[in-house]
């Protein structure tokens, strides 16, 4: 299952059924779980743990040192879960000491070609990062997030569950769960209704629609409105949306309306 031109350093922990393609290089600190495949000309190094049934395509670079000038060779990690698809020419870096020391990618994700996942990024489960999406350091993605192609996300930005960022956008602020953002700089454009219909019943979607209008279209103060809704609503999705807003550190990108408008 390992091509004769591939190099696997002593100490690497490779499950017996893992396939490794021609001219790939697997360093000593790497662990790869059962059922996984590694394409040709792929580099996996550092303290990198890869779970089961991952498909890694050719020319990916996984676990190379962070692109952070503060990095001084300290021991850091990259953890990747199960059932991920990592396409050609992706670049995934481990964490840094200042950011917790670990980059984590959950399970069931699709990272298309030329995606970059920088140091200390945290990605949940079942996310899709389209071609050339770029996540700067310390970015957090929840579960079922979609990031369109050619979209950079600024460092420390947090994107909530079931949110979607349109292609060719540039995101510099936090996007709450269930929302859709688009533009350069990206702003909220509404709810991610396609994603919502896959997860929530009609009553919850209607509750989110009403909450969205009150939060972002009424002209009322955002934080005050979020607190009021969180206390008044019985819908878990609405509460999650409001908590995210109240906890946001980079602010929410939306076009503010005044009462006069």
Rosetta silent file (secondary structure, phi, psi, omega in degrees, C-alpha in Angstrom):
SEQUENCE: XXXXXXXXXXXXXXXXXXXXXXXXXXXXXXXXXXXXXXXXXXXXXXXXXXXXXXXXXXXXXXXXXXXXXXXXXXXXXXXXXXXXXXXXXXXXXXXXXXXXXXXXXXXXXXXXXXXXXXXXXXXXXXXXXXXXXXXXXXXXXXXXXXXXXXXXXXXXXXXXXXXXXXXXXXXXXXXXXXXXXXXXXXXXXXXXXXXXXXXXXXXXXXXXXXXXXXXXXXXXXXXXXXXXXXXXXXXXXXXXXXXXXXXXXXXXXXXXXXXXX
SCORE:     score description
SCORE:     0.000 S_00000001
   1 L     0.000  -11.561  177.772    0.000    0.000    0.000 S_00000001
   2 E  -107.989  120.950 -178.435    3.067    2.288    0.209 S_00000001
   3 L   -62.445  141.920 -176.700    4.626    3.171   -3.151 S_00000001
   4 L   -61.631  -20.271  178.141    8.325    2.234   -3.327 S_00000001
   5 L   -89.176   -6.772  177.998    9.291    5.850   -4.091 S_00000001
   6 L   -77.008  153.828  177.446    7.498    7.192   -1.005 S_00000001
   7 E  -118.224  124.325  175.176    9.452    7.958    2.180 S_00000001
   8 E  -121.341  112.228 -177.031    8.056    7.119    5.602 S_00000001
   9 L   -68.241  151.424  175.395   10.390    8.112    8.420 S_00000001
  10 L   -60.893  133.689 -178.468   11.023    5.779   11.323 S_00000001
  11 L   105.717  -21.640  175.951    8.598    6.557   14.128 S_00000001
  12 L   -65.414  140.687 -178.469    5.626    7.448   11.924 S_00000001
  13 E  -108.043  105.291 -173.813    2.520    5.517   12.941 S_00000001
  14 E  -120.122  122.137  178.099    0.718    4.355    9.825 S_00000001
  15 L   -60.511  150.199 -172.358   -2.248    1.959    9.962 S_00000001
  16 L   -58.974  -29.085 -175.537   -1.655   -1.223    7.921 S_00000001
  17 L   -98.573   11.043  178.204   -4.244   -0.413    5.240 S_00000001
  18 L   -72.159  135.659  177.943   -3.175    3.199    4.589 S_00000001
  19 E  -102.128  130.050  179.723   -2.256    3.893    0.958 S_00000001
  20 E  -125.953  124.122 -172.897    0.630    6.304    0.283 S_00000001
  21 L   -81.913  178.431 -174.274    1.336    7.439   -3.274 S_00000001
  22 L   -61.120  137.368  173.397    4.513    7.961   -5.234 S_00000001
  23 L    63.279   16.741  173.976    7.137   10.432   -3.970 S_00000001
  24 L   -80.527  157.827 -177.461    5.167   11.358   -0.859 S_00000001
  25 E  -131.479  122.778 -179.085    7.020   12.083    2.377 S_00000001
  26 E  -118.351  118.504 -174.798    5.685   11.203    5.825 S_00000001
  27 L   -81.828  171.090 -169.914    7.731   12.483    8.779 S_00000001
  28 L   -67.539  -26.683 -177.121    8.412   10.675   12.036 S_00000001
  29 L   -87.975    8.603 -172.625    5.860   12.550   14.164 S_00000001
  30 L   -92.842  142.950  171.871    2.895   11.722   11.938 S_00000001
  31 E  -126.962  129.285 -179.359    0.035    9.343   12.760 S_00000001
  32 E  -127.284  125.789 -175.254   -2.439    8.262   10.044 S_00000001
  33 L   -81.179  170.933 -174.573   -5.529    6.190   10.881 S_00000001
  34 L   -60.402  147.154  174.641   -7.032    3.200    9.121 S_00000001
  35 L    79.910    1.532 -177.305   -8.685    3.513    5.732 S_00000001
  36 L   -87.300  155.235  177.040   -6.892    6.728    4.778 S_00000001
  37 E  -130.122  142.594  179.002   -5.211    7.444    1.470 S_00000001
  38 E  -123.373  123.888 -176.392   -2.369    9.861    0.669 S_00000001
  39 L   -75.416  179.681 -178.827   -1.864   10.951   -2.925 S_00000001
  40 L   -65.898  149.894  172.031    1.330   11.364   -4.904 S_00000001
  41 L    57.048   39.033 -179.580    3.880   14.083   -4.047 S_00000001
  42 L  -106.480  140.548  177.366    2.294   14.876   -0.665 S_00000001
  43 E  -113.586  123.662  174.607    4.220   16.139    2.372 S_00000001
  44 E  -127.992  119.931 -175.726    2.957   15.410    5.894 S_00000001
  45 L  -142.176 -173.358 -179.204    5.237   16.442    8.739 S_00000001
  46 L    71.914 -169.518  176.166    5.372   17.784   12.279 S_00000001
  47 E   -85.859   82.843 -171.847    3.342   16.432   15.203 S_00000001
  48 E  -118.558  124.433  177.463    0.348   15.642   13.007 S_00000001
  49 E  -112.656  122.536 -179.229   -2.458   13.239   13.874 S_00000001
  50 E  -119.914  128.959 -174.859   -4.825   12.220   11.072 S_00000001
  51 L   -77.430 -150.622 -172.979   -7.835   10.036   11.843 S_00000001
  52 L   -91.971  149.390  168.758   -9.600    7.315    9.893 S_00000001
  53 L    58.329   35.951  173.086  -10.860    7.242    6.311 S_00000001
  54 L   -90.438  143.556  176.556   -9.339   10.539    5.203 S_00000001
  55 E  -114.391  112.011 -178.235   -8.610   11.114    1.507 S_00000001
  56 E  -111.955  121.640 -173.395   -5.612   13.369    0.949 S_00000001
  57 L   -91.295  175.649 -169.257   -4.894   14.264   -2.661 S_00000001
  58 L   -63.794  148.538  173.642   -1.633   15.003   -4.436 S_00000001
  59 L    67.010   13.889  171.658    0.694   17.898   -3.572 S_00000001
  60 L   -70.844  148.248  174.954   -0.999   18.698   -0.262 S_00000001
  61 E  -123.375  113.008 -170.425    1.336   20.075    2.434 S_00000001
  62 E  -126.017  122.202  175.987    0.082   19.178    5.897 S_00000001
  63 E    91.725    5.113  176.632    1.749   20.015    9.211 S_00000001
  64 E   -68.217  157.864 -170.093    4.533   22.280    7.947 S_00000001
  65 L   -58.201  151.099 -177.371    5.644   24.950   10.418 S_00000001
  66 L   -59.623  148.044  174.709    3.343   27.956   10.982 S_00000001
  67 L   -88.948   61.487 -175.535    3.684   30.987    8.745 S_00000001
  68 L  -133.914  122.063 -176.060    4.079   33.148   11.833 S_00000001
  69 L   -65.565  -16.447  178.274    7.228   35.185   12.474 S_00000001
  70 L   -80.275  -12.098 -177.529    6.839   34.612   16.219 S_00000001
  71 L   -69.950  129.440 -177.262    7.311   30.860   15.791 S_00000001
  72 L  -125.679   29.361  174.974   10.659   29.751   17.227 S_00000001
  73 L    87.884    8.429  179.302   10.544   26.006   16.801 S_00000001
  74 L   -65.527  160.191 -177.095    8.433   25.159   19.857 S_00000001
  75 L   -76.661  119.193 -179.337    6.496   21.887   19.848 S_00000001
  76 L  -134.723  167.845 -169.878    3.045   22.395   18.306 S_00000001
  77 E  -132.956  159.493  169.188    0.392   20.086   16.864 S_00000001
  78 E  -130.712  128.674 -179.936   -2.097   19.538   14.091 S_00000001
  79 E  -123.329  126.322  179.901   -5.119   17.292   14.686 S_00000001
  80 E  -124.719  132.882 -175.969   -7.403   16.113   11.877 S_00000001
  81 L   -78.942 -142.145 -173.759  -10.471   13.942   12.491 S_00000001
  82 L  -108.939  156.790  167.520  -12.122   11.277   10.350 S_00000001
  83 L    61.243   31.771  175.461  -13.713   11.139    6.880 S_00000001
  84 L   -92.334  152.292  172.438  -12.241   14.373    5.556 S_00000001
  85 E  -115.762  119.550 -177.423  -11.442   15.076    1.906 S_00000001
  86 E  -119.607  108.689 -170.474   -8.360   17.261    1.437 S_00000001
  87 L   -85.915 -175.315 -169.796   -7.826   18.144   -2.203 S_00000001
  88 L   -59.464  140.947  171.988   -4.800   19.097   -4.257 S_00000001
  89 L    62.208   22.584  171.744   -2.297   21.770   -3.125 S_00000001
  90 L   -71.993  151.949  177.465   -3.942   22.438    0.233 S_00000001
  91 E  -129.422  119.412 -178.173   -1.706   23.898    2.956 S_00000001
  92 E  -127.029  121.760 -177.677   -2.524   23.195    6.611 S_00000001
  93 E  -104.293  152.465  174.770   -0.307   24.512    9.429 S_00000001
  94 L   -76.302 -174.981 -178.409   -0.141   23.463   13.088 S_00000001
  95 L   -78.594 -175.233  173.057   -0.736   25.797   16.025 S_00000001
  96 L  -128.344  161.314 -178.757    1.548   28.267   17.753 S_00000001
  97 H   -59.890  -40.266 -178.540    2.483   28.615   21.396 S_00000001
  98 H   -72.268  -16.521 -177.861    0.603   31.902   21.683 S_00000001
  99 H  -108.444   12.411 -179.623   -2.562   30.447   20.184 S_00000001
 100 L   106.434  -13.180  172.423   -2.858   27.281   22.243 S_00000001
 101 L    85.388    3.125 -176.490   -0.387   25.154   20.291 S_00000001
 102 E  -146.310  136.182  166.408   -2.844   23.207   18.147 S_00000001
 103 E   -99.721  134.103 -178.128   -4.767   23.529   14.890 S_00000001
 104 E  -126.413  134.358  172.101   -7.849   21.279   14.825 S_00000001
 105 E  -123.917  128.076 -176.352   -9.976   20.085   11.930 S_00000001
 106 L   -74.552 -137.763 -174.063  -13.001   17.961   12.793 S_00000001
 107 L  -123.673  152.887  174.764  -14.632   15.227   10.722 S_00000001
 108 L    73.082   22.236 -178.544  -16.533   15.028    7.458 S_00000001
 109 L   -93.448  155.242  173.298  -15.071   18.211    5.980 S_00000001
 110 E  -119.407  115.863  173.586  -14.248   19.001    2.351 S_00000001
 111 E  -109.036  109.191 -177.232  -11.234   21.220    1.695 S_00000001
 112 L   -76.898 -178.487 -172.869  -11.037   21.899   -2.023 S_00000001
 113 L   -58.302  141.205  174.056   -7.896   22.738   -4.009 S_00000001
 114 L    66.245   15.844  174.488   -5.464   25.415   -2.817 S_00000001
 115 L   -68.247  142.218  173.565   -7.239   25.943    0.518 S_00000001
 116 E  -119.187  125.113  174.015   -5.022   27.344    3.275 S_00000001
 117 E  -113.894  109.394 -172.594   -5.723   26.606    6.942 S_00000001
 118 L   -83.546 -176.619 -174.969   -3.339   28.710    9.037 S_00000001
 119 L   -62.530  140.377  173.668   -2.011   28.272   12.567 S_00000001
 120 L    67.314   14.419  175.444   -4.384   27.782   15.503 S_00000001
 121 L   -70.860  145.713  176.618   -7.484   27.518   13.293 S_00000001
 122 E  -124.239  117.084 -179.290  -10.373   25.491   14.708 S_00000001
 123 E  -118.084  132.642  179.793  -12.769   23.873   12.193 S_00000001
 124 L   -77.511 -141.432 -177.347  -15.819   21.878   13.269 S_00000001
 125 L  -109.520  149.835  171.141  -17.523   19.054   11.388 S_00000001
 126 L    60.184   37.994  174.529  -19.070   18.870    7.903 S_00000001
 127 L   -93.236  155.833  175.257  -17.689   22.169    6.640 S_00000001
 128 E  -124.871  121.570  173.809  -16.961   22.956    2.990 S_00000001
 129 E  -112.699  110.876 -175.664  -14.101   25.246    2.028 S_00000001
 130 L   -75.548  175.186 -170.896  -14.209   25.869   -1.721 S_00000001
 131 L   -52.277  128.796  174.283  -11.175   26.369   -3.949 S_00000001
 132 L    67.178   18.009  168.285   -8.569   28.851   -2.653 S_00000001
 133 L   -64.866  141.311 -172.378  -10.496   29.762    0.502 S_00000001
 134 E  -130.321  116.412  179.246   -7.950   31.158    2.971 S_00000001
 135 E  -104.722  116.268  177.800   -8.284   31.008    6.753 S_00000001
 136 L   -74.349  177.038 -175.762   -5.854   33.225    8.651 S_00000001
 137 L   -59.303  143.095  172.534   -4.540   32.386   12.098 S_00000001
 138 L    70.641   10.579  176.704   -6.934   31.723   14.988 S_00000001
 139 L   -68.303  144.360  175.592  -10.070   31.595   12.821 S_00000001
 140 E  -121.287  127.551  171.469  -12.920   29.462   14.203 S_00000001
 141 E  -114.376  135.066  174.747  -15.539   27.738   12.054 S_00000001
 142 L   -75.496 -151.589  178.533  -18.502   25.958   13.624 S_00000001
 143 L   -93.431  148.412  174.627  -20.232   22.924   12.106 S_00000001
 144 L    59.638   33.819  176.347  -21.732   22.825    8.591 S_00000001
 145 L   -86.761  141.816  175.037  -20.086   26.110    7.555 S_00000001
 146 E  -117.848  126.246  176.261  -19.630   26.850    3.843 S_00000001
 147 E  -117.486  120.243 -176.694  -16.865   29.203    2.685 S_00000001
 148 L   -69.853  165.123 -177.847  -16.960   30.122   -0.999 S_00000001
 149 L   -64.183  149.517  176.684  -13.986   30.037   -3.331 S_00000001
 150 L    61.797   28.380 -177.482  -11.327   32.772   -3.345 S_00000001
 151 L  -109.244  118.447  172.232  -12.538   34.067    0.047 S_00000001
 152 E   -90.045  144.354  175.938  -10.033   35.174    2.701 S_00000001
 153 E  -120.375  125.961 -176.009  -11.049   35.259    6.359 S_00000001
 154 L   -65.069  152.384 -179.646   -9.213   37.629    8.708 S_00000001
 155 L   -59.675  146.068  178.486   -7.421   36.302   11.767 S_00000001
 156 L    71.494    4.724  177.560   -9.474   35.722   14.939 S_00000001
 157 L   -73.106  145.041  179.548  -12.794   35.774   13.056 S_00000001
 158 E  -119.715  128.703  178.979  -15.472   33.381   14.326 S_00000001
 159 E  -118.504  125.513 -174.539  -18.107   31.889   11.996 S_00000001
 160 L   -80.198  171.739 -179.021  -21.098   30.135   13.583 S_00000001
 161 L   -55.721  142.481  174.066  -22.825   26.856   12.729 S_00000001
 162 L    59.185   20.161  173.586  -24.633   26.604    9.382 S_00000001
 163 L   -84.529  159.292  178.137  -23.332   29.992    8.224 S_00000001
 164 E  -135.210  132.611  175.665  -22.319   30.578    4.620 S_00000001
 165 E  -111.694  121.279 -175.372  -19.744   33.009    3.225 S_00000001
 166 L   -66.778  156.778  179.203  -20.199   33.700   -0.480 S_00000001
 167 L   -63.515  151.299  178.292  -17.379   33.234   -2.949 S_00000001
 168 L    59.120   28.136  172.720  -14.920   36.055   -3.690 S_00000001
 169 L   -94.597  176.058  173.179  -15.833   37.800   -0.433 S_00000001
 170 E  -139.952  112.815 -170.600  -13.423   39.132    2.196 S_00000001
 171 E  -104.715  125.551  179.743  -14.511   38.550    5.767 S_00000001
 172 L  -124.755   -0.126  177.621  -13.092   40.596    8.662 S_00000001
 173 L  -133.218  170.532 -174.807  -15.834   40.273   11.317 S_00000001
 174 E   -73.281  140.477  176.876  -17.780   37.478   12.998 S_00000001
 175 E  -112.499  119.682 -176.342  -20.697   35.854   11.174 S_00000001
 176 L   -66.663  161.948  176.736  -23.428   34.473   13.451 S_00000001
 177 L   -58.322  147.427  174.010  -24.855   30.969   13.060 S_00000001
 178 L    73.724    5.476 -174.567  -27.445   30.402   10.330 S_00000001
 179 E  -104.072  161.308  176.805  -26.511   33.624    8.483 S_00000001
 180 E  -116.299  130.213  177.836  -25.286   34.385    4.964 S_00000001
 181 E  -125.130  148.188 -177.393  -22.545   36.972    4.357 S_00000001
 182 E  -156.511  148.840  172.456  -21.239   38.327    1.064 S_00000001
 183 E   116.277  172.465  177.799  -19.089   41.139   -0.276 S_00000001
 184 E  -130.604   98.036    0.896  -15.732   42.846    0.144 S_00000001
 185 L   -77.272  146.237 -174.681  -15.864   43.597    3.027 S_00000001
 186 E   -67.856  139.941  173.487  -18.503   40.962    3.644 S_00000001
 187 E  -130.279  161.661  178.761  -21.751   41.967    5.357 S_00000001
 188 E   -65.425  137.813  178.766  -24.807   39.951    6.336 S_00000001
 189 E  -118.233   -0.280 -178.086  -27.262   39.425    3.493 S_00000001
 190 E   140.709 -163.230  177.579  -29.868   37.340    5.303 S_00000001
 191 E   -91.815  150.949  175.129  -30.262   33.812    6.618 S_00000001
 192 L   -82.148   76.435 -170.985  -28.687   30.744    5.048 S_00000001
 193 H   -64.325  -33.261  178.081  -32.095   29.281    4.278 S_00000001
 194 H   -61.601  -45.121  177.389  -30.742   26.374    2.241 S_00000001
 195 H   -67.442  -37.363 -178.742  -28.698   25.190    5.209 S_00000001
 196 H   -63.956  -39.466 -177.665  -31.528   25.855    7.650 S_00000001
 197 H   -65.989  -19.730  177.065  -33.993   23.694    5.754 S_00000001
 198 H   -82.830  -15.349 -172.812  -31.603   20.770    6.167 S_00000001
 199 H  -118.335  -40.721 -167.192  -31.485   21.157    9.941 S_00000001
 200 L  -112.810  156.682  174.715  -34.513   22.946   11.390 S_00000001
 201 L   -82.755  172.302 -174.787  -38.292   22.641   11.249 S_00000001
 202 H   -61.023  -38.761 -178.707  -40.513   25.394    9.903 S_00000001
 203 H   -61.609  -42.461  179.201  -41.311   26.834   13.343 S_00000001
 204 H   -67.316  -39.814  178.312  -37.621   27.336   14.154 S_00000001
 205 H   -63.363  -42.667  177.528  -36.938   28.863   10.739 S_00000001
 206 H   -62.453  -39.332  178.213  -39.846   31.272   11.206 S_00000001
 207 H   -64.782  -39.908  177.907  -38.518   32.176   14.661 S_00000001
 208 H   -66.779  -39.325  177.447  -35.071   32.847   13.206 S_00000001
 209 H   -59.525  -45.266  179.660  -36.553   35.014   10.446 S_00000001
 210 H   -64.812  -41.187  179.156  -38.357   37.131   13.018 S_00000001
 211 H   -65.012  -41.356  179.502  -35.235   37.352   15.177 S_00000001
 212 H   -60.528  -45.407  179.983  -33.077   38.342   12.202 S_00000001
 213 H   -60.748  -42.521 -178.071  -35.444   41.177   11.272 S_00000001
 214 H   -69.339  -38.124 -177.629  -35.473   42.473   14.830 S_00000001
 215 H   -72.895  -46.179 -166.340  -31.705   42.192   15.265 S_00000001
 216 H  -113.699   -9.718 -176.092  -30.449   43.529   11.959 S_00000001
 217 H  -121.827   -2.975 -176.337  -33.281   45.389   10.231 S_00000001
 218 L   -89.433  -18.558 -173.964  -35.089   47.274   13.006 S_00000001
 219 L    83.370   -0.325  179.842  -32.421   49.861   13.732 S_00000001
 220 L   -76.576  155.584  178.216  -32.484   48.926   17.421 S_00000001
 221 L   -57.039  130.953 -170.242  -29.181   48.562   19.368 S_00000001
 222 H   -66.433  -51.263 -176.072  -27.774   45.156   18.507 S_00000001
 223 H   -63.488  -42.517  178.771  -26.428   44.005   21.861 S_00000001
 224 H   -62.771  -43.133  179.526  -29.514   45.154   23.772 S_00000001
 225 H   -64.841  -40.901  179.097  -31.818   43.457   21.263 S_00000001
 226 H   -62.322  -41.466  178.650  -29.802   40.229   21.420 S_00000001
 227 H   -64.021  -43.383 -179.761  -30.073   40.156   25.226 S_00000001
 228 H   -63.708  -43.471  179.898  -33.806   40.753   25.118 S_00000001
 229 H   -66.312  -40.809 -179.554  -34.383   38.055   22.511 S_00000001
 230 H   -60.573  -35.939  179.804  -32.193   35.550   24.338 S_00000001
 231 H   -77.947  -34.137 -172.604  -34.308   36.009   27.462 S_00000001
 232 H   -87.939  -30.445 -172.451  -37.685   36.054   25.721 S_00000001
 233 L   -82.706  145.494  173.107  -37.339   33.299   23.099 S_00000001
 234 L  -101.373    0.274 -176.469  -37.900   29.609   23.763 S_00000001
 235 L   -87.428  124.080 -177.967  -36.320   28.562   20.464 S_00000001
 236 H   -59.580  -37.369 -178.932  -32.812   27.027   20.867 S_00000001
 237 H   -66.534  -40.576  177.686  -31.627   28.321   17.484 S_00000001
 238 H   -63.884  -42.688  178.056  -32.651   31.887   18.321 S_00000001
 239 H   -61.651  -41.065  178.584  -30.899   31.632   21.676 S_00000001
 240 H   -62.955  -44.079  177.651  -27.754   30.337   19.961 S_00000001
 241 H   -57.957  -46.364 -177.306  -27.857   33.220   17.477 S_00000001
 242 H   -68.756  -40.397  177.894  -28.221   35.781   20.289 S_00000001
 243 H   -61.017  -41.752  179.330  -25.495   34.263   22.458 S_00000001
 244 H   -58.538  -46.209 -179.322  -23.087   34.377   19.527 S_00000001
 245 H   -62.002  -43.783 -178.210  -23.792   38.086   19.019 S_00000001
 246 H   -66.842  -28.298 -178.035  -23.353   38.869   22.699 S_00000001
 247 H   -94.887   -4.147 -176.415  -20.041   36.980   22.825 S_00000001
 248 L   -62.059  136.164  178.878  -18.605   38.338   19.559 S_00000001
 249 L  -101.389  -25.140 -178.651  -15.204   39.985   19.922 S_00000001
 250 L  -102.165   -2.145 -179.900  -14.767   41.361   16.386 S_00000001
 251 L    86.738  164.635 -176.541  -18.308   42.604   15.910 S_00000001
 252 E  -107.461  129.861 -176.332  -21.018   41.601   13.430 S_00000001
 253 L   -87.196   98.628  175.982  -20.842   42.949    9.842 S_00000001
 254 L  -144.248  157.288 -179.203  -24.251   44.332    8.900 S_00000001
 255 L   -82.618  110.977 -175.142  -25.569   47.543    7.403 S_00000001
 256 L   -72.704  139.772  174.827  -27.016   49.510   10.279 S_00000001
 257 L  -112.365  143.765  176.147  -30.372   51.200    9.868 S_00000001
 258 L   -96.480  160.544  177.239  -31.512   54.182   11.902 S_00000001
 259 L   -59.949  -28.716  178.477  -35.017   54.668   13.198 S_00000001
 260 L   -66.714  -28.923  179.493  -35.316   57.578   10.798 S_00000001
 261 L   -78.138    0.000    0.000  -34.859   55.213    7.891 S_00000001
